[in-house]
Amino acid sequence: MAPRFGFSNWWPKEAKKGTPVVVKMENPNYSVVEIDGPDAAFRPVERSRGKNAKQVTWVLFLKAHRAVGCVAWIASLFWALLGAVKKRLIFRQGVAMASEKMGKGKLLLTAIKVFLVTSLAILGFEVVAYLKGWHYFRNPSLHIPRSSDIQGLLHLVYVTWLSVRADYIAPPIQALSKFCVALFLIQSADRLMLSLGCFWIKYKKIKPRIERDPFDSDDVEGSAYEYPMVLVQIPMCNEREVYEQSISAVCQLDWPKDRLLIQVLDDSDDESIRCLIKAEVAKWNQKGVDVIYRHRLTRTGYKAGNLKSAMSCEYVQAYEFVAIFDADFQPNSDFLKLTVPHFKDNPDLGLVQARWTFVNKDENLLTRLQNINLCFHFEVEQQVNGVFLNFFGFNGTAGVWRIKALEESGGWLERTTVEDMDIAVRAHLNGWKFIFLNDVKVLCEVPESYEAYRKQQHRWHSGPMHLFRLCLPAIITSKIAIWKKANLILLFFLLRKLILPFYSFTLFCIILPLTMFVPEAELPVWVICYVPVCMSFLNILPAPKSFPFIVPYLLFENTMSVTKFNAMVSGLFQLGSSYEWVVTKKAGRSSESDLLACAERESKTMNQLQIQRGASESELAELNRLKEQKEAAPLPVKKVNKIYRKELTLAFLLLTASVRSLLAAQGVHFYFLLFQGVTFLLVGLDLIGEQMS
């Protein structure tokens, strides 16, 4: 009798519906096991006996399906890459062929093509040599075979290449790498000293303090003589996104109305933007704020020319201090009360600089990386230099100047795009001291797109080199102490403005990738890994919340050294782009306090109506027309931010070069060499396409 499996017990009783079906099994699926002895029944049964041919077939089908899917995915990816190359390089789809732009980048495009072809040719030699079994590069001391060992023409060419590489190519690269490593160590030592100085300031709680509050009287009108005359300037140019919040924040500064004057210095060439700014100024004039709108017909000298034109007004002579805010800056109402009192009983003080803080630092990866750099710049560099040297570079905004210091230093000059650094150096040469307030913070924006960030970095790195050429004779002939001259020339200009982009670009973007073709010029592990990682940890300490982004920060800073090095060279040799000013694109981010203030202003409509009753009919008609025009204007569409593929791919290339240097001694040189070659090919193609666009 066949065994009972109890299948009927698996189904619930109430699930039985329909006509019952009786199945008769002619060949029942059970087996009879013959037992030869008493121990045979307890022997383990082989697992393979439980598998049938149909199960094995299905397993093989599944594995084959996965393999075919993987191959199809790789094939589709490769086909998409070829299609993109075909569109961008052959048919030039989506490429704007501007003649002047192509003429400017023709030299760079040619250099990229030559370097790409040469690298691929060398890579081909290395691949063929590896397949032939000529593993000479594995030997640390290069062995050149004798003439009797030559196996053919290709072998002869490869051996000749090895000789040329060992005798003529490797020595210059090694010498240049040693020079860059020395500069790298000097710059790392400077960064370490700045960090130690910041730790000392935190430990000792050193910061500029006011001995007593000069505004402690409850009767503001009675103590008005305590408040000096302050001029506030807002230079801007086509700042449609941020003009309103900037003017609003400055007009709400807590300072006596009769001792405060606000200048809105507009260089906009767009008539609609000028009308909107005029309307905003008129609105605050109706509220009793003393604010003036100024517009120049010609934008000569950029921001320096704008400030110089404003300071030439006769009424400026009645003011003692001037505060400057760029168009995207939103100071708190107590800004002047926290900065201006430091000038009292300190006649040698010429500048009080506040720290920047950013409303959009968490917007995307690019803003997070910028926040790391700028936090180190303010909290470490400027704070340490302000405490121990009483000198640092003026940031161009969020600062208060003594007007006498500006006048004695020559005023604003239009000779460079870094007018803020220019006036700071000249004021320092005239004996004026600076104070940095790390506790006083002013809200602003950082660029959210790579294109805006790249243009900003170009101006920030080309201008200092241009200024260094102009200021060097004045620094040498000045009457300040020798150690101050040395600090200006060696540390302020050469080390932090010239050496940093030079060695970073040369060491990590040229020498390090070349080591995959010239293994004789290997860099030490501590240069590639240990010291950069330690310096990155020091850089990220002022912004501890950004610690998860330390690897993208390290790689992106190395790749951005290409842009910084190009800007440094253009400024040092006064090339055409060294005096190019492109206004940084802003997104118009508002802080939470601004939104609350806006809601509060909207709730006070009755007060606004009473203010508007005092205006003339023409002014009211103009305000209404501009308001309707602003409401009818389409809302700006936010573009999706992207960090270009060439930056990320080049960063990945540098990372693989570092890993290959670590693992080359383990015999895996060839695989990383091949991988780097493919990656470098993608970088070159994308660079060519990007240069043509």
XYZ file of C-alpha atoms in Angstrom:
693
model
C 0.000 0.000 0.000
C 1.345 3.425 -0.924
C 2.307 5.751 1.908
C -0.092 8.522 2.922
C 1.386 12.025 2.487
C -1.499 13.866 4.109
C -1.988 16.486 1.378
C -5.654 16.755 2.322
C -4.734 18.202 5.705
C -3.027 21.218 4.104
C -6.262 22.740 2.820
C -8.996 24.258 4.976
C -12.281 22.400 5.177
C -14.344 25.345 3.967
C -12.206 25.772 0.856
C -13.639 22.670 -0.838
C -15.948 23.828 -3.608
C -16.953 22.491 -7.003
C -16.954 18.942 -8.383
C -14.475 16.554 -6.757
C -11.912 14.980 -9.095
C -10.357 11.598 -8.504
C -6.818 11.136 -9.804
C -5.521 7.631 -10.214
C -1.706 7.291 -10.232
C -0.606 4.499 -12.498
C 3.091 4.990 -11.693
C 3.242 6.299 -8.115
C 6.319 8.352 -7.278
C 7.722 6.433 -4.360
C 10.669 4.085 -4.031
C 11.493 1.023 -2.018
C 14.866 0.893 -0.331
C 16.431 -2.503 0.235
C 18.353 -2.809 3.473
C 21.257 -5.212 3.320
C 22.089 -4.941 6.950
C 21.118 -3.235 10.182
C 23.640 -0.383 9.718
C 22.622 0.419 6.159
C 19.456 2.192 7.222
C 21.464 4.802 9.193
C 23.950 5.705 6.437
C 23.670 9.314 5.134
C 21.844 9.674 1.849
C 23.681 11.630 -0.903
C 22.204 15.060 -1.606
C 22.658 14.698 -5.344
C 20.127 11.898 -5.400
C 17.402 14.407 -4.472
C 17.956 16.556 -7.629
C 16.417 15.718 -10.912
C 17.385 16.793 -14.412
C 14.592 19.386 -14.617
C 15.881 21.307 -11.532
C 19.439 21.364 -12.849
C 18.176 22.679 -16.174
C 16.272 25.534 -14.506
C 19.336 26.537 -12.440
C 21.450 26.637 -15.578
C 18.805 28.712 -17.344
C 18.748 31.249 -14.497
C 22.526 31.597 -14.495
C 22.576 31.981 -18.260
C 19.848 34.639 -18.032
C 21.853 36.632 -15.503
C 25.000 36.393 -17.608
C 23.189 37.531 -20.742
C 21.620 40.415 -18.831
C 25.019 41.569 -17.552
C 26.519 41.376 -21.047
C 23.555 43.267 -22.470
C 23.914 45.991 -19.824
C 27.618 46.425 -20.601
C 26.900 46.466 -24.343
C 24.162 49.090 -23.964
C 26.423 51.252 -21.796
C 29.223 51.042 -24.345
C 26.797 51.780 -27.175
C 25.458 54.838 -25.328
C 29.011 56.080 -24.831
C 29.773 55.699 -28.528
C 26.533 57.477 -29.378
C 27.405 60.406 -27.124
C 30.887 60.671 -28.640
C 29.407 60.516 -32.135
C 26.891 63.276 -31.392
C 29.353 65.624 -29.692
C 32.484 65.121 -31.766
C 31.297 64.071 -35.234
C 27.864 65.610 -35.753
C 28.410 68.271 -33.058
C 24.837 68.134 -31.884
C 24.075 70.510 -29.026
C 27.398 72.304 -29.517
C 27.373 76.047 -30.015
C 30.263 76.814 -32.326
C 31.015 80.415 -31.353
C 34.002 81.579 -33.321
C 35.441 83.831 -30.649
C 35.049 81.144 -27.988
C 36.719 78.528 -30.164
C 39.564 80.915 -30.921
C 40.164 81.503 -27.210
C 40.229 77.776 -26.359
C 41.983 76.522 -29.502
C 45.369 76.173 -27.831
C 43.964 74.272 -24.854
C 41.956 72.011 -27.166
C 45.063 71.196 -29.201
C 47.092 70.440 -26.082
C 44.373 68.115 -24.801
C 44.247 66.236 -28.111
C 48.033 65.826 -28.313
C 48.300 64.657 -24.720
C 45.413 62.234 -25.204
C 46.870 60.665 -28.371
C 50.326 60.381 -26.810
C 48.943 58.758 -23.671
C 46.939 56.231 -25.669
C 49.995 55.353 -27.762
C 52.105 54.761 -24.654
C 49.276 52.767 -23.127
C 49.158 50.581 -26.241
C 52.871 49.838 -25.965
C 52.454 48.850 -22.322
C 49.510 46.544 -23.082
C 51.327 44.786 -25.937
C 54.462 44.443 -23.806
C 52.478 42.849 -21.012
C 50.804 40.386 -23.380
C 54.203 39.499 -24.834
C 55.557 38.759 -21.376
C 58.006 41.679 -21.195
C 57.446 42.485 -17.522
C 60.432 44.766 -17.076
C 58.457 47.383 -15.147
C 57.909 44.973 -12.254
C 61.563 45.173 -11.331
C 62.249 48.209 -9.103
C 65.733 48.578 -10.621
C 64.958 48.765 -14.330
C 66.778 46.077 -16.360
C 67.374 46.843 -20.014
C 67.916 43.594 -21.992
C 70.978 43.123 -24.133
C 70.937 43.219 -27.934
C 71.126 39.447 -28.102
C 67.833 39.221 -26.195
C 65.893 41.296 -28.721
C 63.045 39.188 -30.116
C 61.824 41.404 -32.948
C 61.089 44.895 -34.187
C 58.299 45.539 -31.682
C 60.502 44.328 -28.856
C 63.262 46.650 -30.073
C 60.864 49.620 -30.068
C 59.690 48.764 -26.581
C 63.232 48.394 -25.246
C 64.146 51.731 -26.849
C 61.161 53.308 -25.146
C 62.324 51.892 -21.810
C 65.797 53.371 -22.317
C 64.447 56.799 -23.263
C 62.023 56.706 -20.359
C 64.709 55.789 -17.837
C 67.376 58.204 -19.113
C 65.463 61.275 -20.292
C 61.848 61.267 -19.065
C 62.037 59.911 -15.533
C 64.828 62.244 -14.197
C 63.000 65.536 -14.999
C 59.771 64.171 -13.552
C 61.587 63.050 -10.410
C 63.237 66.463 -10.031
C 59.952 68.279 -10.512
C 58.211 65.941 -8.078
C 60.857 66.596 -5.408
C 60.423 70.344 -5.878
C 56.641 70.069 -5.596
C 56.926 67.806 -2.548
C 59.103 70.443 -0.853
C 56.488 73.131 -1.596
C 53.811 70.743 -0.389
C 55.566 70.282 2.947
C 56.024 74.040 3.391
C 52.361 74.694 2.690
C 51.327 71.844 5.007
C 53.492 73.289 7.781
C 51.800 76.675 7.312
C 48.372 75.026 7.445
C 49.380 73.167 10.612
C 50.599 76.352 12.306
C 47.345 78.126 11.474
C 45.355 75.240 12.941
C 47.446 75.247 16.110
C 46.909 78.994 16.402
C 43.148 78.481 16.093
C 43.244 75.810 18.811
C 45.168 78.205 21.065
C 42.567 80.938 20.490
C 39.786 78.512 21.385
C 41.630 77.252 24.439
C 42.460 80.725 25.786
C 39.134 82.193 24.594
C 40.912 85.064 22.869
C 38.672 87.440 20.957
C 38.256 91.207 20.492
C 36.134 92.647 23.270
C 34.521 95.976 24.036
C 35.376 97.201 27.531
C 31.991 98.833 28.092
C 28.802 99.189 26.127
C 28.654 102.738 24.731
C 24.942 102.331 23.961
C 23.713 101.365 27.421
C 21.472 104.426 27.857
C 17.718 103.840 27.651
C 17.094 107.268 26.177
C 18.170 106.788 22.587
C 17.482 110.380 21.542
C 19.337 111.756 24.524
C 22.399 109.647 23.879
C 22.437 110.208 20.130
C 25.795 111.964 20.360
C 27.305 108.559 21.234
C 26.413 107.250 17.786
C 28.928 108.217 15.070
C 27.858 109.019 11.537
C 27.795 105.798 9.480
C 27.489 105.418 5.713
C 26.225 102.067 4.359
C 26.917 101.115 0.740
C 25.259 98.307 -1.267
C 27.040 97.872 -4.615
C 25.122 95.712 -7.087
C 24.856 94.922 -10.790
C 21.851 93.166 -12.342
C 20.938 91.551 -9.022
C 17.305 90.772 -9.751
C 17.159 87.812 -7.366
C 18.600 89.421 -4.228
C 18.186 93.203 -4.377
C 14.974 93.276 -2.356
C 16.131 91.194 0.599
C 19.473 93.008 0.761
C 17.963 96.502 0.778
C 15.336 95.369 3.260
C 17.916 93.949 5.673
C 20.152 97.041 5.526
C 17.252 99.454 5.945
C 16.276 97.678 9.185
C 19.650 98.259 10.876
C 19.243 99.393 14.477
C 20.867 102.827 14.309
C 19.546 106.383 14.744
C 17.925 107.484 11.489
C 19.607 110.891 11.507
C 23.075 109.345 11.819
C 22.740 106.727 9.088
C 22.779 107.063 5.305
C 22.332 104.159 2.887
C 23.633 104.267 -0.681
C 22.281 101.762 -3.206
C 25.007 101.750 -5.880
C 23.442 100.195 -8.957
C 25.511 99.356 -12.039
C 22.713 97.416 -13.754
C 22.368 97.722 -17.512
C 18.853 96.235 -17.509
C 16.177 98.918 -17.428
C 13.598 96.660 -15.752
C 15.984 95.802 -12.893
C 16.799 99.479 -12.371
C 13.092 100.284 -12.117
C 12.547 97.554 -9.560
C 15.463 98.770 -7.414
C 14.209 102.363 -7.639
C 10.788 101.214 -6.454
C 12.313 99.375 -3.499
C 14.334 102.468 -2.536
C 11.257 104.665 -2.836
C 9.287 102.306 -0.599
C 11.854 102.573 2.201
C 12.118 106.331 1.723
C 8.414 106.539 2.453
C 9.082 104.666 5.704
C 11.510 107.327 6.861
C 14.786 105.616 5.996
C 17.489 107.851 4.509
C 18.400 105.778 1.445
C 19.777 107.091 -1.861
C 19.759 105.412 -5.268
C 22.803 105.987 -7.497
C 23.354 104.678 -11.009
C 26.393 105.048 -13.268
C 26.032 105.369 -17.013
C 29.265 103.455 -17.685
C 30.464 100.498 -15.582
C 34.163 101.403 -15.573
C 36.334 99.773 -12.940
C 33.590 97.333 -11.948
C 32.971 97.319 -8.184
C 36.010 99.481 -7.385
C 34.815 102.162 -9.797
C 31.342 102.004 -8.294
C 32.620 102.501 -4.736
C 35.060 105.202 -5.829
C 32.261 107.131 -7.527
C 30.085 106.919 -4.405
C 32.866 108.091 -2.078
C 33.423 111.201 -4.212
C 30.085 112.709 -3.137
C 30.403 115.851 -1.005
C 28.027 114.658 1.730
C 30.341 111.680 2.475
C 32.730 114.056 4.273
C 30.267 114.282 7.174
C 30.524 110.543 7.886
C 33.187 108.754 9.927
C 32.649 105.095 9.014
C 31.411 103.181 5.984
C 29.892 99.688 6.026
C 29.835 97.678 2.789
C 27.451 94.842 1.911
C 27.232 92.998 -1.386
C 23.822 92.454 -2.921
C 23.260 88.975 -1.467
C 24.225 89.854 2.139
C 21.604 90.143 4.857
C 23.034 91.698 8.067
C 21.193 91.429 11.357
C 19.689 94.580 12.800
C 22.376 94.803 15.518
C 25.317 94.589 13.081
C 26.477 98.189 13.543
C 26.145 98.004 17.328
C 28.438 94.941 17.363
C 31.105 96.348 15.041
C 31.323 100.155 15.269
C 32.072 100.295 19.066
C 35.425 98.557 18.436
C 36.686 101.770 16.808
C 36.174 103.801 19.972
C 39.414 104.532 21.873
C 41.317 102.648 19.139
C 42.559 105.279 16.665
C 44.845 102.822 14.791
C 41.977 100.501 13.889
C 41.011 100.805 10.227
C 38.766 97.772 9.557
C 36.354 95.543 11.440
C 35.467 92.429 9.455
C 32.532 90.133 10.236
C 32.226 86.469 9.324
C 30.068 85.082 6.533
C 27.457 82.379 7.069
C 25.471 80.793 4.274
C 21.745 80.259 3.853
C 22.219 77.598 1.148
C 25.190 75.620 2.427
C 23.138 72.375 2.390
C 21.610 72.929 -1.048
C 23.799 70.418 -2.933
C 27.211 68.781 -2.877
C 28.934 71.809 -4.392
C 27.662 74.180 -1.697
C 28.711 71.742 1.031
C 32.256 71.594 -0.351
C 32.420 75.394 -0.561
C 31.256 75.643 3.038
C 34.239 73.505 4.129
C 36.717 75.817 2.409
C 35.141 79.054 3.574
C 34.727 77.918 7.186
C 38.454 77.176 7.330
C 39.215 80.524 5.676
C 37.241 82.548 8.203
C 37.631 80.635 11.448
C 41.272 79.644 10.996
C 43.078 81.891 8.515
C 41.409 85.228 9.156
C 40.863 84.753 12.879
C 44.484 83.708 13.521
C 45.914 86.484 11.352
C 43.599 89.011 12.970
C 44.578 88.019 16.523
C 48.335 87.621 16.067
C 49.126 89.934 13.114
C 46.237 92.463 13.057
C 46.139 91.947 9.280
C 44.177 89.846 6.799
C 42.640 90.315 3.392
C 39.435 92.340 3.361
C 36.565 90.172 2.055
C 34.959 93.002 0.117
C 31.733 92.931 2.124
C 30.323 92.554 5.657
C 32.970 94.933 6.982
C 33.166 98.455 8.436
C 35.956 100.808 7.373
C 37.167 103.999 8.982
C 36.830 106.489 6.115
C 40.072 108.174 7.171
C 41.921 104.890 6.651
C 40.489 104.578 3.142
C 41.485 108.126 2.239
C 45.030 107.887 3.616
C 45.561 104.574 1.781
C 44.655 106.039 -1.595
C 40.981 105.107 -1.773
C 39.461 102.585 -4.139
C 41.591 101.884 -7.203
C 40.380 100.353 -10.467
C 43.610 98.576 -11.342
C 42.550 95.033 -10.390
C 39.461 92.857 -9.858
C 40.337 92.250 -6.173
C 39.853 95.812 -4.995
C 39.134 94.537 -1.467
C 42.552 92.888 -1.152
C 44.187 95.898 -2.789
C 42.862 98.393 -0.239
C 43.675 96.009 2.623
C 47.332 95.702 1.569
C 47.718 99.456 1.106
C 46.073 100.162 4.469
C 48.397 97.651 6.135
C 51.409 99.360 4.559
C 50.166 102.648 6.059
C 50.079 101.187 9.583
C 46.349 100.542 10.029
C 45.193 97.541 12.077
C 42.371 95.099 11.386
C 40.007 93.150 13.659
C 38.107 90.005 12.707
C 34.908 89.212 14.628
C 34.200 85.510 14.382
C 31.058 85.838 16.506
C 29.389 88.440 14.280
C 27.880 86.610 11.310
C 26.212 87.930 8.176
C 24.002 85.747 6.002
C 24.854 85.389 2.321
C 24.895 82.854 -0.513
C 27.464 80.592 -2.117
C 27.214 79.712 -5.819
C 24.897 76.773 -6.417
C 26.060 75.964 -9.958
C 29.476 74.835 -11.054
C 29.707 77.465 -13.792
C 29.148 80.327 -11.328
C 31.607 78.775 -8.861
C 34.269 78.339 -11.552
C 34.022 81.985 -12.633
C 34.171 83.142 -9.020
C 37.278 81.054 -8.339
C 38.925 82.369 -11.492
C 38.506 85.945 -10.287
C 39.613 85.099 -6.744
C 42.857 83.471 -7.966
C 43.806 85.654 -10.923
C 43.302 88.956 -9.104
C 45.802 88.335 -6.262
C 48.595 87.500 -8.712
C 47.854 90.617 -10.720
C 47.853 92.618 -7.489
C 51.143 91.044 -6.408
C 52.854 92.403 -9.523
C 51.500 95.874 -8.791
C 52.133 95.938 -5.022
C 55.580 94.326 -4.852
C 57.575 97.590 -5.296
C 55.407 99.366 -2.712
C 55.863 96.521 -0.218
C 59.637 96.533 -0.605
C 59.955 100.319 -0.232
C 57.409 100.673 2.601
C 58.422 101.677 6.140
C 56.789 98.765 7.953
C 58.813 96.164 9.872
C 60.822 93.588 7.924
C 58.841 90.673 9.353
C 55.623 92.292 8.107
C 57.137 92.605 4.630
C 58.191 88.956 4.765
C 54.698 87.942 5.855
C 53.124 89.857 2.974
C 55.488 88.570 0.274
C 56.247 85.013 1.395
C 53.075 83.925 3.187
C 50.215 86.150 2.074
C 51.023 86.237 -1.651
C 53.569 83.566 -2.619
C 52.672 80.648 -0.371
C 48.870 80.964 -0.164
C 48.120 82.536 -3.545
C 50.836 81.186 -5.901
C 52.483 78.076 -4.448
C 49.247 76.388 -3.364
C 47.595 76.193 -6.827
C 50.968 75.524 -8.502
C 52.028 72.472 -6.516
C 48.476 71.160 -6.204
C 48.006 71.185 -9.974
C 51.512 69.980 -10.838
C 51.829 67.271 -8.196
C 48.364 65.758 -8.180
C 47.123 66.488 -11.716
C 50.314 66.009 -13.779
C 52.991 64.031 -11.939
C 50.632 61.586 -10.233
C 48.820 60.523 -13.460
C 52.167 60.350 -15.292
C 53.365 57.697 -12.860
C 51.143 55.183 -14.650
C 53.342 55.658 -17.750
C 56.646 56.299 -15.959
C 56.793 53.875 -13.000
C 60.377 54.943 -12.231
C 58.997 58.262 -10.911
C 56.801 56.780 -8.179
C 55.672 59.162 -5.453
C 56.014 58.179 -1.780
C 52.926 56.863 -0.073
C 52.975 59.614 2.551
C 52.830 62.257 -0.193
C 49.883 60.608 -1.922
C 47.843 59.506 1.086
C 48.975 60.310 4.597
C 49.757 64.037 4.467
C 46.787 64.991 2.216
C 44.412 63.078 4.475
C 45.809 64.800 7.587
C 45.515 68.231 5.944
C 41.964 67.431 4.877
C 41.076 66.550 8.455
C 42.450 69.916 9.596
C 40.482 71.719 6.884
C 37.227 70.081 7.841
C 37.493 70.646 11.615
C 35.845 74.118 11.517
C 32.843 72.476 9.800
C 32.463 69.143 11.650
C 29.028 68.433 10.126
C 30.728 68.152 6.731
C 32.897 65.238 7.837
C 31.016 62.666 5.643
C 32.086 64.687 2.577
C 35.812 64.549 3.230
C 36.574 62.210 0.302
C 34.626 64.235 -2.313
C 36.204 67.375 -0.854
C 39.734 66.047 -1.237
C 39.179 64.847 -4.803
C 37.234 67.905 -5.961
C 39.809 70.322 -4.576
C 42.546 68.508 -6.501
C 40.606 68.698 -9.737
C 39.636 72.353 -9.162
C 43.354 73.124 -9.016
C 43.244 73.079 -12.836
C 40.968 76.134 -12.835
C 42.911 77.820 -10.034
C 46.261 77.227 -11.725
C 44.952 78.651 -14.994
C 43.647 81.723 -13.164
C 46.920 82.154 -11.289
C 48.935 82.079 -14.522
C 46.610 84.555 -16.249
C 46.898 86.966 -13.333
C 50.658 86.596 -12.935
C 51.381 87.274 -16.614
C 48.494 89.744 -17.107
C 46.687 87.710 -19.741
C 43.346 88.798 -21.171
C 41.210 86.984 -18.595
C 43.035 88.496 -15.601
C 40.851 91.636 -15.691
C 37.568 89.889 -16.400
C 34.688 90.383 -13.962
C 31.599 88.200 -14.264
C 28.878 88.791 -11.683
C 28.318 85.603 -9.676
C 24.855 84.208 -10.333
C 22.651 84.182 -7.234
C 19.567 82.158 -6.383
C 17.915 84.638 -3.982
C 17.771 82.404 -0.906
C 16.151 83.994 2.118
C 16.745 83.193 5.750
C 13.994 82.248 8.168
C 14.148 85.662 9.808
C 13.613 87.332 6.424
C 10.519 85.236 5.785
C 9.098 86.157 9.203
C 9.814 89.831 8.599
C 8.110 89.617 5.208
C 5.026 88.080 6.796
C 5.027 90.794 9.434
C 5.241 93.517 6.797
C 2.323 92.027 4.899
C 0.220 92.020 8.076
C 0.734 95.770 8.504
C -1.073 96.906 5.376
C -2.823 99.763 7.149
C 0.472 101.382 8.096
C 1.706 101.087 4.536
C -1.459 102.740 3.231
C -0.944 105.653 5.622
C 2.637 106.037 4.404
C 1.586 106.003 0.765
C -0.972 108.746 1.380
C 1.906 111.169 1.837
C 3.315 110.389 -1.584
C 2.429 112.202 -4.765
C 0.119 110.731 -7.378
C 2.964 110.226 -9.858
C 5.009 108.282 -7.324
C 2.043 106.086 -6.438
C 1.312 105.425 -10.098
C 4.933 104.472 -10.698
C 4.953 102.135 -7.683
C 1.739 100.452 -8.785
C 2.988 100.022 -12.331
C 6.240 98.431 -11.144
C 4.353 96.206 -8.721
C 2.088 94.943 -11.504
C 5.087 94.419 -13.758
C 6.857 92.410 -11.063
C 3.787 90.248 -10.381
C 3.252 89.602 -14.089
C 6.857 88.576 -14.662
C 7.291 84.791 -14.931
C 8.909 83.072 -12.013
C 12.521 82.025 -12.704
C 12.860 78.326 -13.321
C 15.522 76.790 -11.148
C 18.039 74.852 -13.186
C 19.054 71.449 -11.998
C 22.551 71.729 -10.601
C 25.212 69.446 -11.945
C 28.894 69.002 -11.294
C 30.424 68.313 -14.667
C 31.474 64.766 -15.409
C 35.013 65.773 -16.257
C 35.633 66.958 -12.664
C 34.289 63.762 -11.111
C 35.996 61.528 -13.676
C 39.317 63.291 -13.227
C 38.922 62.962 -9.467
C 38.322 59.244 -9.902
C 41.405 59.057 -12.101
C 43.531 60.626 -9.359
C 42.074 58.221 -6.814
C 42.954 55.180 -8.933
C 46.438 56.584 -9.502
C 46.921 56.785 -5.753
C 45.660 53.237 -5.230
C 47.834 51.936 -8.033
C 50.894 53.486 -6.438
C 50.094 51.604 -3.251
C 49.473 48.257 -4.962
C 52.137 48.405 -7.679
C 54.517 46.370 -5.561
C 51.955 43.558 -5.359
C 52.114 42.802 -9.083
C 48.822 44.385 -10.125
C 50.367 47.299 -11.983
C 48.967 46.294 -15.349
C 45.324 46.080 -14.314
C 45.305 49.549 -12.791
C 47.237 50.783 -15.793
C 44.562 49.487 -18.146
C 41.764 50.855 -15.971
C 43.409 54.249 -15.790
C 43.871 54.265 -19.540
C 40.164 53.729 -20.156
C 39.265 56.360 -17.560
C 41.725 58.797 -19.083
C 40.163 58.187 -22.501
C 36.728 59.146 -21.129
C 38.213 62.247 -19.497
C 39.861 63.334 -22.734
C 36.733 62.853 -24.827
C 34.595 64.742 -22.355
C 37.131 67.554 -22.080
C 37.201 67.928 -25.862
C 33.434 67.988 -26.061
C 33.202 70.460 -23.170
C 35.816 72.726 -24.740
C 33.890 72.784 -28.009
C 30.592 73.627 -26.294
